Amino acid sequence: MATRAIVTGVFGQDGSYLAEFLLGQGYEVYGVYRRCIAHGEDENVAHLKNHQNFKLVESDILEYSSLTELISDTKPEFFFNLAAQSHVGYSFKVPIETFRVDAEAVIAQLDIIRRVSPKTRYYQASTSEMFGGIDCPKHGYTEQHPLNPCSPYAVAKVAAHHAVKNYRQAYGLFACSGILFNHSSPRRGYDFATRKITHGVAQIVAGKQQYLPMGNMDAFRDEGHAKDYVKAQYLMLMQDKADDYVVATGDGATIRQMLEYVCQLAGLAYDDVYRMNPEFMRPSDVPFLLGDSSKIRSIGWQPEYDWKKLLKEMFEHDCSLQSSANVNSLQIKRTQEFTSKTART
């Protein structure tokens, strides 16, 4: 029988790349999704749906009974919790919902595993937002740095982060948190800064919009590729002992520098593209995030992408999406590439 893994948030960028990676390793993957998704939100896993080891499971991470049934029935070797209300700015508008999804649901998952499947290895998606961008060391934040959440999203993630430690210490669960710094991909949602930049500039190049409205351009982010980061998530659960790890490239740029770079790729002038929109300014923002990933690099992780290589890939992808025919051909190509890859493994 194949090794079983549950992946919540499977329709997101991390969930889809992780499912793809696990299937390539011969795993049986149960991808958890919510029914109330919008049309087209499953496109990241469309190329996986016919895979014999991929099973989509309709559920809600706030629904205790359905998760209990799923974990009890499958007794998975691995549980990756990637589902979240993950938009920092939006968390200021829905703080209670954010806390329930990003904190309460994590405690419920840990408690279910403790009761019905204690040998399951658990991964929680923590975030660099927990540090708050305060007093960042020269070489970046490490796992030992004090946490200082500056948004409802970060507050909820801190609570979940401590819950993972508590269940690891109190009950002996193999439970890990990956403190992931910013990471993006061509599968990133359009309301995140990096994708807003690459998609917006591609739209301008195609003559479909004139300007790109943005908020704070001075925030510095350590940025990597989701494909690299899901490999780090997997590696954490392969260790002999459960622990928490910072995952970061150790390099990054301000949002302004990122937009300037994509404008350069497009042959456009930054001042002709950028327009400040106060609606995108947050009540509080994290000014500077840089990570020190020495710990996880010591067990074999190494990113293949830096922020420029990432943005170039995303921009080229978004330029290719300017016609529906290209969207369809890209989806077919993704399916063919995955089928070919798994056939070789």
mmCIF file of C-alpha atoms in Angstrom:
data_model
loop_
_atom_site.group_PDB
_atom_site.id
_atom_site.type_symbol
_atom_site.label_atom_id
_atom_site.label_comp_id
_atom_site.label_asym_id
_atom_site.label_seq_id
_atom_site.Cartn_x
_atom_site.Cartn_y
_atom_site.Cartn_z
ATOM 1 C CA MET A 1 0.000 0.000 0.000
ATOM 2 C CA ALA A 2 1.248 3.459 -0.923
ATOM 3 C CA THR A 3 2.204 5.921 1.801
ATOM 4 C CA ARG A 4 -0.787 8.155 2.511
ATOM 5 C CA ALA A 5 -0.695 11.934 2.938
ATOM 6 C CA ILE A 6 -3.470 14.426 3.609
ATOM 7 C CA VAL A 7 -2.953 17.916 2.168
ATOM 8 C CA THR A 8 -5.369 20.667 3.209
ATOM 9 C CA GLY A 9 -5.573 23.728 1.013
ATOM 10 C CA VAL A 10 -4.728 21.591 -2.002
ATOM 11 C CA PHE A 11 -6.083 24.122 -4.503
ATOM 12 C CA GLY A 12 -3.576 26.774 -3.393
ATOM 13 C CA GLN A 13 -0.091 27.216 -4.814
ATOM 14 C CA ASP A 14 1.657 25.313 -2.008
ATOM 15 C CA GLY A 15 -0.997 22.613 -1.834
ATOM 16 C CA SER A 16 -0.910 21.915 -5.558
ATOM 17 C CA TYR A 17 2.901 21.866 -5.800
ATOM 18 C CA LEU A 18 3.118 19.631 -2.725
ATOM 19 C CA ALA A 19 0.498 17.207 -4.070
ATOM 20 C CA GLU A 20 2.382 17.094 -7.363
ATOM 21 C CA PHE A 21 5.659 16.414 -5.557
ATOM 22 C CA LEU A 22 4.203 13.686 -3.317
ATOM 23 C CA LEU A 23 2.543 11.908 -6.229
ATOM 24 C CA GLY A 24 5.894 11.943 -7.977
ATOM 25 C CA GLN A 25 7.323 10.161 -4.939
ATOM 26 C CA GLY A 26 4.671 7.439 -5.222
ATOM 27 C CA TYR A 27 2.445 8.696 -2.377
ATOM 28 C CA GLU A 28 -1.333 8.421 -2.171
ATOM 29 C CA VAL A 29 -2.586 11.979 -1.716
ATOM 30 C CA TYR A 30 -5.892 13.074 -0.198
ATOM 31 C CA GLY A 31 -6.393 16.688 -1.196
ATOM 32 C CA VAL A 32 -8.847 18.518 1.064
ATOM 33 C CA TYR A 33 -10.906 21.376 -0.369
ATOM 34 C CA ARG A 34 -13.948 23.430 0.588
ATOM 35 C CA ARG A 35 -17.108 23.154 -1.492
ATOM 36 C CA CYS A 36 -17.757 26.913 -1.518
ATOM 37 C CA ILE A 37 -14.848 27.680 -3.827
ATOM 38 C CA ALA A 38 -15.284 29.976 -6.802
ATOM 39 C CA HIS A 39 -15.379 28.657 -10.349
ATOM 40 C CA GLY A 40 -11.905 27.911 -11.665
ATOM 41 C CA GLU A 41 -10.151 27.825 -8.273
ATOM 42 C CA ASP A 42 -9.299 24.159 -8.835
ATOM 43 C CA GLU A 43 -7.188 24.888 -11.899
ATOM 44 C CA ASN A 44 -3.934 24.311 -10.007
ATOM 45 C CA VAL A 45 -4.777 20.616 -9.608
ATOM 46 C CA ALA A 46 -6.707 20.049 -12.839
ATOM 47 C CA HIS A 47 -3.751 18.142 -14.294
ATOM 48 C CA LEU A 48 -3.705 15.800 -11.272
ATOM 49 C CA LYS A 49 -7.361 14.782 -11.184
ATOM 50 C CA ASN A 50 -6.972 11.659 -13.292
ATOM 51 C CA HIS A 51 -3.984 10.368 -11.328
ATOM 52 C CA GLN A 52 -4.849 7.061 -9.704
ATOM 53 C CA ASN A 53 -3.247 8.063 -6.383
ATOM 54 C CA PHE A 54 -4.884 11.489 -6.136
ATOM 55 C CA LYS A 55 -8.186 11.777 -4.277
ATOM 56 C CA LEU A 56 -10.048 15.034 -3.753
ATOM 57 C CA VAL A 57 -11.927 15.205 -0.459
ATOM 58 C CA GLU A 58 -14.652 17.798 0.086
ATOM 59 C CA SER A 59 -14.409 19.034 3.649
ATOM 60 C CA ASP A 60 -13.941 22.107 5.814
ATOM 61 C CA ILE A 61 -11.066 22.415 8.264
ATOM 62 C CA LEU A 62 -13.500 23.994 10.726
ATOM 63 C CA GLU A 63 -15.732 20.919 10.587
ATOM 64 C CA TYR A 64 -14.386 18.707 13.375
ATOM 65 C CA SER A 65 -16.505 15.644 12.602
ATOM 66 C CA SER A 66 -15.614 15.333 8.926
ATOM 67 C CA LEU A 67 -11.894 15.735 9.657
ATOM 68 C CA THR A 68 -12.132 13.123 12.390
ATOM 69 C CA GLU A 69 -13.743 10.703 9.955
ATOM 70 C CA LEU A 70 -11.135 11.366 7.263
ATOM 71 C CA ILE A 71 -8.145 10.919 9.578
ATOM 72 C CA SER A 72 -9.672 7.885 11.276
ATOM 73 C CA ASP A 73 -10.450 6.180 7.955
ATOM 74 C CA THR A 74 -7.107 6.877 6.258
ATOM 75 C CA LYS A 75 -4.649 6.794 9.199
ATOM 76 C CA PRO A 76 -2.269 8.887 7.087
ATOM 77 C CA GLU A 77 1.468 8.749 7.602
ATOM 78 C CA PHE A 78 1.590 12.507 6.903
ATOM 79 C CA PHE A 79 -0.753 15.443 7.404
ATOM 80 C CA PHE A 80 0.196 18.761 5.783
ATOM 81 C CA ASN A 81 -1.948 21.693 6.911
ATOM 82 C CA LEU A 82 -1.653 24.335 4.204
ATOM 83 C CA ALA A 83 -5.216 25.655 4.363
ATOM 84 C CA ALA A 84 -5.529 29.157 5.773
ATOM 85 C CA GLN A 85 -6.973 32.603 5.411
ATOM 86 C CA SER A 86 -3.580 33.687 4.124
ATOM 87 C CA HIS A 87 -4.074 37.291 3.025
ATOM 88 C CA VAL A 88 -2.564 39.651 5.590
ATOM 89 C CA GLY A 89 -4.465 42.733 4.480
ATOM 90 C CA TYR A 90 -7.807 40.933 4.413
ATOM 91 C CA SER A 91 -7.246 39.632 7.945
ATOM 92 C CA PHE A 92 -7.807 43.179 9.271
ATOM 93 C CA LYS A 93 -11.332 43.018 7.814
ATOM 94 C CA VAL A 94 -12.165 39.505 9.074
ATOM 95 C CA PRO A 95 -10.070 39.003 12.247
ATOM 96 C CA ILE A 96 -12.401 36.473 13.895
ATOM 97 C CA GLU A 97 -12.733 34.328 10.784
ATOM 98 C CA THR A 98 -8.963 34.483 10.342
ATOM 99 C CA PHE A 99 -8.352 33.273 13.888
ATOM 100 C CA ARG A 100 -10.813 30.412 13.564
ATOM 101 C CA VAL A 101 -9.335 29.167 10.284
ATOM 102 C CA ASP A 102 -5.668 29.803 11.060
ATOM 103 C CA ALA A 103 -5.563 28.882 14.767
ATOM 104 C CA GLU A 104 -8.605 27.008 16.043
ATOM 105 C CA ALA A 105 -8.589 24.595 13.106
ATOM 106 C CA VAL A 106 -4.942 23.722 13.791
ATOM 107 C CA ILE A 107 -5.691 22.828 17.406
ATOM 108 C CA ALA A 108 -8.604 20.675 16.234
ATOM 109 C CA GLN A 109 -6.385 18.807 13.753
ATOM 110 C CA LEU A 110 -3.713 18.169 16.354
ATOM 111 C CA ASP A 111 -6.254 16.912 18.844
ATOM 112 C CA ILE A 112 -7.882 14.585 16.313
ATOM 113 C CA ILE A 113 -4.492 13.151 15.398
ATOM 114 C CA ARG A 114 -3.638 12.718 19.079
ATOM 115 C CA ARG A 115 -6.808 10.698 19.612
ATOM 116 C CA VAL A 116 -7.255 8.626 16.454
ATOM 117 C CA SER A 117 -3.915 8.533 14.588
ATOM 118 C CA PRO A 118 -1.007 9.423 16.937
ATOM 119 C CA LYS A 119 1.654 8.075 14.567
ATOM 120 C CA THR A 120 0.710 10.594 11.871
ATOM 121 C CA ARG A 121 3.442 13.163 11.234
ATOM 122 C CA TYR A 122 2.017 16.683 11.153
ATOM 123 C CA TYR A 123 3.186 19.796 9.309
ATOM 124 C CA GLN A 124 1.854 23.284 10.052
ATOM 125 C CA ALA A 125 2.422 26.227 7.733
ATOM 126 C CA SER A 126 3.745 28.987 9.984
ATOM 127 C CA THR A 127 4.864 32.314 8.570
ATOM 128 C CA SER A 128 7.558 34.968 8.778
ATOM 129 C CA GLU A 129 4.791 37.485 9.509
ATOM 130 C CA MET A 130 4.985 36.214 13.104
ATOM 131 C CA PHE A 131 8.280 38.109 13.555
ATOM 132 C CA GLY A 132 6.696 41.460 12.748
ATOM 133 C CA GLY A 133 9.767 42.868 11.006
ATOM 134 C CA ILE A 134 11.147 44.290 14.263
ATOM 135 C CA ASP A 135 14.877 44.240 15.096
ATOM 136 C CA CYS A 136 15.739 41.907 12.250
ATOM 137 C CA PRO A 137 19.289 40.530 12.697
ATOM 138 C CA LYS A 138 21.823 41.248 9.967
ATOM 139 C CA HIS A 139 21.661 37.705 8.595
ATOM 140 C CA GLY A 140 17.909 37.336 9.109
ATOM 141 C CA TYR A 141 15.495 35.861 11.602
ATOM 142 C CA THR A 142 16.185 32.431 13.056
ATOM 143 C CA GLU A 143 13.886 29.976 14.822
ATOM 144 C CA GLN A 144 14.874 31.439 18.220
ATOM 145 C CA HIS A 145 13.936 35.061 17.556
ATOM 146 C CA PRO A 146 11.042 36.467 19.651
ATOM 147 C CA LEU A 147 7.697 36.727 17.861
ATOM 148 C CA ASN A 148 5.923 40.062 17.430
ATOM 149 C CA PRO A 149 2.743 39.649 15.339
ATOM 150 C CA CYS A 150 1.477 42.849 13.699
ATOM 151 C CA SER A 151 -1.766 41.683 12.048
ATOM 152 C CA PRO A 152 -4.742 39.450 12.892
ATOM 153 C CA TYR A 153 -3.262 36.929 10.456
ATOM 154 C CA ALA A 154 0.066 36.874 12.294
ATOM 155 C CA VAL A 155 -1.643 36.686 15.704
ATOM 156 C CA ALA A 156 -3.560 33.585 14.589
ATOM 157 C CA LYS A 157 -0.427 32.001 13.136
ATOM 158 C CA VAL A 158 1.477 32.592 16.387
ATOM 159 C CA ALA A 159 -1.286 30.826 18.325
ATOM 160 C CA ALA A 160 -1.144 27.856 15.927
ATOM 161 C CA HIS A 161 2.657 27.813 16.065
ATOM 162 C CA HIS A 162 2.620 27.511 19.845
ATOM 163 C CA ALA A 163 -0.116 24.865 19.674
ATOM 164 C CA VAL A 164 2.152 22.692 17.523
ATOM 165 C CA LYS A 165 4.935 22.995 20.105
ATOM 166 C CA ASN A 166 2.500 22.214 22.908
ATOM 167 C CA TYR A 167 1.183 19.021 21.313
ATOM 168 C CA ARG A 168 4.733 17.963 20.455
ATOM 169 C CA GLN A 169 5.895 18.436 24.043
ATOM 170 C CA ALA A 170 2.773 17.381 25.925
ATOM 171 C CA TYR A 171 1.701 14.375 23.847
ATOM 172 C CA GLY A 172 4.804 13.367 21.929
ATOM 173 C CA LEU A 173 3.280 13.999 18.510
ATOM 174 C CA PHE A 174 5.623 14.324 15.559
ATOM 175 C CA ALA A 175 4.488 17.863 14.791
ATOM 176 C CA CYS A 176 6.533 20.504 12.958
ATOM 177 C CA SER A 177 6.076 24.110 11.916
ATOM 178 C CA GLY A 178 7.747 25.532 8.863
ATOM 179 C CA ILE A 179 8.322 29.261 9.359
ATOM 180 C CA LEU A 180 8.092 30.087 5.690
ATOM 181 C CA PHE A 181 9.122 33.479 4.391
ATOM 182 C CA ASN A 182 7.380 34.970 1.367
ATOM 183 C CA HIS A 183 7.134 32.633 -1.581
ATOM 184 C CA SER A 184 5.242 32.876 -4.838
ATOM 185 C CA SER A 185 4.807 31.140 -8.179
ATOM 186 C CA PRO A 186 2.764 31.313 -11.379
ATOM 187 C CA ARG A 187 0.027 29.678 -9.278
ATOM 188 C CA ARG A 188 -0.063 32.522 -6.730
ATOM 189 C CA GLY A 189 -3.376 34.359 -6.252
ATOM 190 C CA TYR A 190 -3.800 37.664 -8.065
ATOM 191 C CA ASP A 191 -4.305 39.618 -4.816
ATOM 192 C CA PHE A 192 -0.749 38.991 -3.555
ATOM 193 C CA ALA A 193 1.903 41.618 -4.307
ATOM 194 C CA THR A 194 4.225 39.547 -6.504
ATOM 195 C CA ARG A 195 1.422 38.193 -8.676
ATOM 196 C CA LYS A 196 -0.277 41.568 -8.763
ATOM 197 C CA ILE A 197 2.976 42.948 -10.182
ATOM 198 C CA THR A 198 3.671 40.284 -12.818
ATOM 199 C CA HIS A 199 0.046 39.962 -13.917
ATOM 200 C CA GLY A 200 -0.527 43.719 -13.898
ATOM 201 C CA VAL A 201 2.535 44.498 -16.001
ATOM 202 C CA ALA A 202 1.611 41.698 -18.403
ATOM 203 C CA GLN A 203 -1.844 43.281 -18.718
ATOM 204 C CA ILE A 204 -0.261 46.664 -19.456
ATOM 205 C CA VAL A 205 2.003 45.137 -22.107
ATOM 206 C CA ALA A 206 -1.074 43.545 -23.692
ATOM 207 C CA GLY A 207 -2.885 46.892 -23.691
ATOM 208 C CA LYS A 208 -5.569 45.664 -21.283
ATOM 209 C CA GLN A 209 -4.891 48.207 -18.532
ATOM 210 C CA GLN A 210 -2.943 51.450 -18.253
ATOM 211 C CA TYR A 211 -1.622 51.599 -14.694
ATOM 212 C CA LEU A 212 -0.866 49.317 -11.767
ATOM 213 C CA PRO A 213 -2.368 50.529 -8.455
ATOM 214 C CA MET A 214 -0.380 49.363 -5.406
ATOM 215 C CA GLY A 215 -0.004 50.176 -1.712
ATOM 216 C CA ASN A 216 3.178 50.321 0.386
ATOM 217 C CA MET A 217 6.202 49.928 -1.901
ATOM 218 C CA ASP A 218 8.902 50.172 0.783
ATOM 219 C CA ALA A 219 8.309 46.814 2.503
ATOM 220 C CA PHE A 220 11.274 44.443 2.079
ATOM 221 C CA ARG A 221 10.528 40.751 1.536
ATOM 222 C CA ASP A 222 12.713 37.649 1.430
ATOM 223 C CA GLU A 223 11.094 35.973 -1.577
ATOM 224 C CA GLY A 224 11.375 32.447 -2.973
ATOM 225 C CA HIS A 225 9.537 29.927 -5.153
ATOM 226 C CA ALA A 226 6.757 27.718 -3.782
ATOM 227 C CA LYS A 227 8.243 24.709 -5.617
ATOM 228 C CA ASP A 228 11.376 25.011 -3.486
ATOM 229 C CA TYR A 229 9.438 25.566 -0.285
ATOM 230 C CA VAL A 230 7.179 22.497 -0.510
ATOM 231 C CA LYS A 231 10.306 20.358 -0.725
ATOM 232 C CA ALA A 232 11.380 21.897 2.578
ATOM 233 C CA GLN A 233 8.002 20.997 4.090
ATOM 234 C CA TYR A 234 8.446 17.388 3.044
ATOM 235 C CA LEU A 235 12.025 17.278 4.304
ATOM 236 C CA MET A 236 10.942 18.360 7.801
ATOM 237 C CA LEU A 237 8.733 15.297 8.162
ATOM 238 C CA MET A 238 11.519 13.002 6.998
ATOM 239 C CA GLN A 239 13.704 13.730 10.030
ATOM 240 C CA ASP A 240 14.179 11.467 13.049
ATOM 241 C CA LYS A 241 12.990 14.190 15.421
ATOM 242 C CA ALA A 242 10.227 16.759 15.033
ATOM 243 C CA ASP A 243 11.331 20.389 15.068
ATOM 244 C CA ASP A 244 10.539 23.837 13.650
ATOM 245 C CA TYR A 245 12.468 25.386 10.767
ATOM 246 C CA VAL A 246 12.839 28.760 9.078
ATOM 247 C CA VAL A 247 12.555 28.430 5.290
ATOM 248 C CA ALA A 248 13.938 31.407 3.360
ATOM 249 C CA THR A 249 16.313 32.307 0.533
ATOM 250 C CA GLY A 250 18.241 34.854 2.616
ATOM 251 C CA ASP A 251 17.789 37.359 -0.225
ATOM 252 C CA GLY A 252 15.039 39.694 -1.296
ATOM 253 C CA ALA A 253 13.966 43.169 -2.348
ATOM 254 C CA THR A 254 11.451 45.904 -1.636
ATOM 255 C CA ILE A 255 8.120 45.792 -3.447
ATOM 256 C CA ARG A 256 9.294 48.825 -5.401
ATOM 257 C CA GLN A 257 12.462 47.013 -6.538
ATOM 258 C CA MET A 258 10.379 44.039 -7.603
ATOM 259 C CA LEU A 259 8.102 46.215 -9.717
ATOM 260 C CA GLU A 260 11.096 48.059 -11.170
ATOM 261 C CA TYR A 261 12.631 44.724 -12.182
ATOM 262 C CA VAL A 262 9.472 43.470 -13.898
ATOM 263 C CA CYS A 263 9.085 46.835 -15.645
ATOM 264 C CA GLN A 264 12.653 46.404 -16.874
ATOM 265 C CA LEU A 265 11.777 42.953 -18.249
ATOM 266 C CA ALA A 266 8.792 44.488 -20.014
ATOM 267 C CA GLY A 267 10.667 47.513 -21.365
ATOM 268 C CA LEU A 268 8.481 49.912 -19.392
ATOM 269 C CA ALA A 269 9.261 52.840 -17.088
ATOM 270 C CA TYR A 270 8.335 52.383 -13.429
ATOM 271 C CA ASP A 271 6.850 55.896 -13.151
ATOM 272 C CA ASP A 272 4.582 55.202 -16.128
ATOM 273 C CA VAL A 273 3.236 52.029 -14.517
ATOM 274 C CA TYR A 274 2.929 52.572 -10.745
ATOM 275 C CA ARG A 275 0.039 54.433 -9.167
ATOM 276 C CA MET A 276 -0.334 54.659 -5.367
ATOM 277 C CA ASN A 277 -3.751 53.565 -4.119
ATOM 278 C CA PRO A 278 -4.449 54.344 -0.437
ATOM 279 C CA GLU A 279 -7.024 51.539 -0.329
ATOM 280 C CA PHE A 280 -4.152 49.056 -0.363
ATOM 281 C CA MET A 281 -2.415 50.582 2.660
ATOM 282 C CA ARG A 282 -2.723 48.447 5.834
ATOM 283 C CA PRO A 283 -3.391 49.715 9.393
ATOM 284 C CA SER A 284 0.030 48.275 10.269
ATOM 285 C CA ASP A 285 2.591 46.688 8.008
ATOM 286 C CA VAL A 286 5.743 44.644 8.457
ATOM 287 C CA PRO A 287 8.627 46.750 7.116
ATOM 288 C CA PHE A 288 11.418 44.184 6.732
ATOM 289 C CA LEU A 289 11.534 40.385 6.548
ATOM 290 C CA LEU A 290 14.763 38.466 5.980
ATOM 291 C CA GLY A 291 15.260 34.843 6.968
ATOM 292 C CA ASP A 292 18.244 32.795 8.121
ATOM 293 C CA SER A 293 17.570 29.236 6.925
ATOM 294 C CA SER A 294 20.880 27.758 8.110
ATOM 295 C CA LYS A 295 19.089 25.120 10.175
ATOM 296 C CA ILE A 296 17.113 23.523 7.349
ATOM 297 C CA ARG A 297 20.009 23.895 4.923
ATOM 298 C CA SER A 298 22.047 21.796 7.357
ATOM 299 C CA ILE A 299 19.711 18.853 6.690
ATOM 300 C CA GLY A 300 19.910 19.147 2.927
ATOM 301 C CA TRP A 301 17.527 21.818 1.661
ATOM 302 C CA GLN A 302 18.737 24.237 -0.998
ATOM 303 C CA PRO A 303 16.531 26.635 -3.003
ATOM 304 C CA GLU A 304 16.906 26.753 -6.774
ATOM 305 C CA TYR A 305 15.258 30.167 -7.208
ATOM 306 C CA ASP A 306 16.110 33.696 -6.123
ATOM 307 C CA TRP A 307 13.579 36.530 -6.353
ATOM 308 C CA LYS A 308 14.634 37.659 -9.833
ATOM 309 C CA LYS A 309 14.443 34.182 -11.351
ATOM 310 C CA LEU A 310 11.052 33.741 -9.691
ATOM 311 C CA LEU A 311 9.596 37.022 -10.985
ATOM 312 C CA LYS A 312 10.926 36.399 -14.498
ATOM 313 C CA GLU A 313 9.172 33.017 -14.587
ATOM 314 C CA MET A 314 5.949 34.520 -13.232
ATOM 315 C CA PHE A 315 6.009 37.435 -15.677
ATOM 316 C CA GLU A 316 6.631 35.190 -18.684
ATOM 317 C CA HIS A 317 3.797 32.941 -17.518
ATOM 318 C CA ASP A 318 1.405 35.867 -17.117
ATOM 319 C CA CYS A 319 2.306 37.218 -20.532
ATOM 320 C CA SER A 320 1.398 33.829 -22.001
ATOM 321 C CA LEU A 321 -2.014 33.950 -20.311
ATOM 322 C CA GLN A 322 -3.268 36.920 -22.292
ATOM 323 C CA SER A 323 -5.422 34.757 -24.562
ATOM 324 C CA SER A 324 -7.822 31.979 -23.599
ATOM 325 C CA ALA A 325 -6.227 29.700 -26.176
ATOM 326 C CA ASN A 326 -2.910 30.012 -24.383
ATOM 327 C CA VAL A 327 -4.584 29.276 -21.038
ATOM 328 C CA ASN A 328 -5.925 26.013 -22.431
ATOM 329 C CA SER A 329 -2.655 25.051 -24.080
ATOM 330 C CA LEU A 330 -0.734 25.759 -20.864
ATOM 331 C CA GLN A 331 -3.071 23.511 -18.893
ATOM 332 C CA ILE A 332 -2.606 20.713 -21.449
ATOM 333 C CA LYS A 333 1.162 21.218 -21.329
ATOM 334 C CA ARG A 334 1.156 21.063 -17.497
ATOM 335 C CA THR A 335 -0.746 17.758 -17.596
ATOM 336 C CA GLN A 336 1.612 16.303 -20.203
ATOM 337 C CA GLU A 337 4.700 17.392 -18.257
ATOM 338 C CA PHE A 338 3.407 15.870 -15.009
ATOM 339 C CA THR A 339 2.382 12.605 -16.706
ATOM 340 C CA SER A 340 5.799 12.325 -18.335
ATOM 341 C CA LYS A 341 7.586 13.089 -15.060
ATOM 342 C CA THR A 342 5.648 10.529 -12.997
ATOM 343 C CA ALA A 343 6.116 7.908 -15.666
ATOM 344 C CA ARG A 344 9.873 8.203 -15.171
ATOM 345 C CA THR A 345 9.761 7.954 -11.348
#
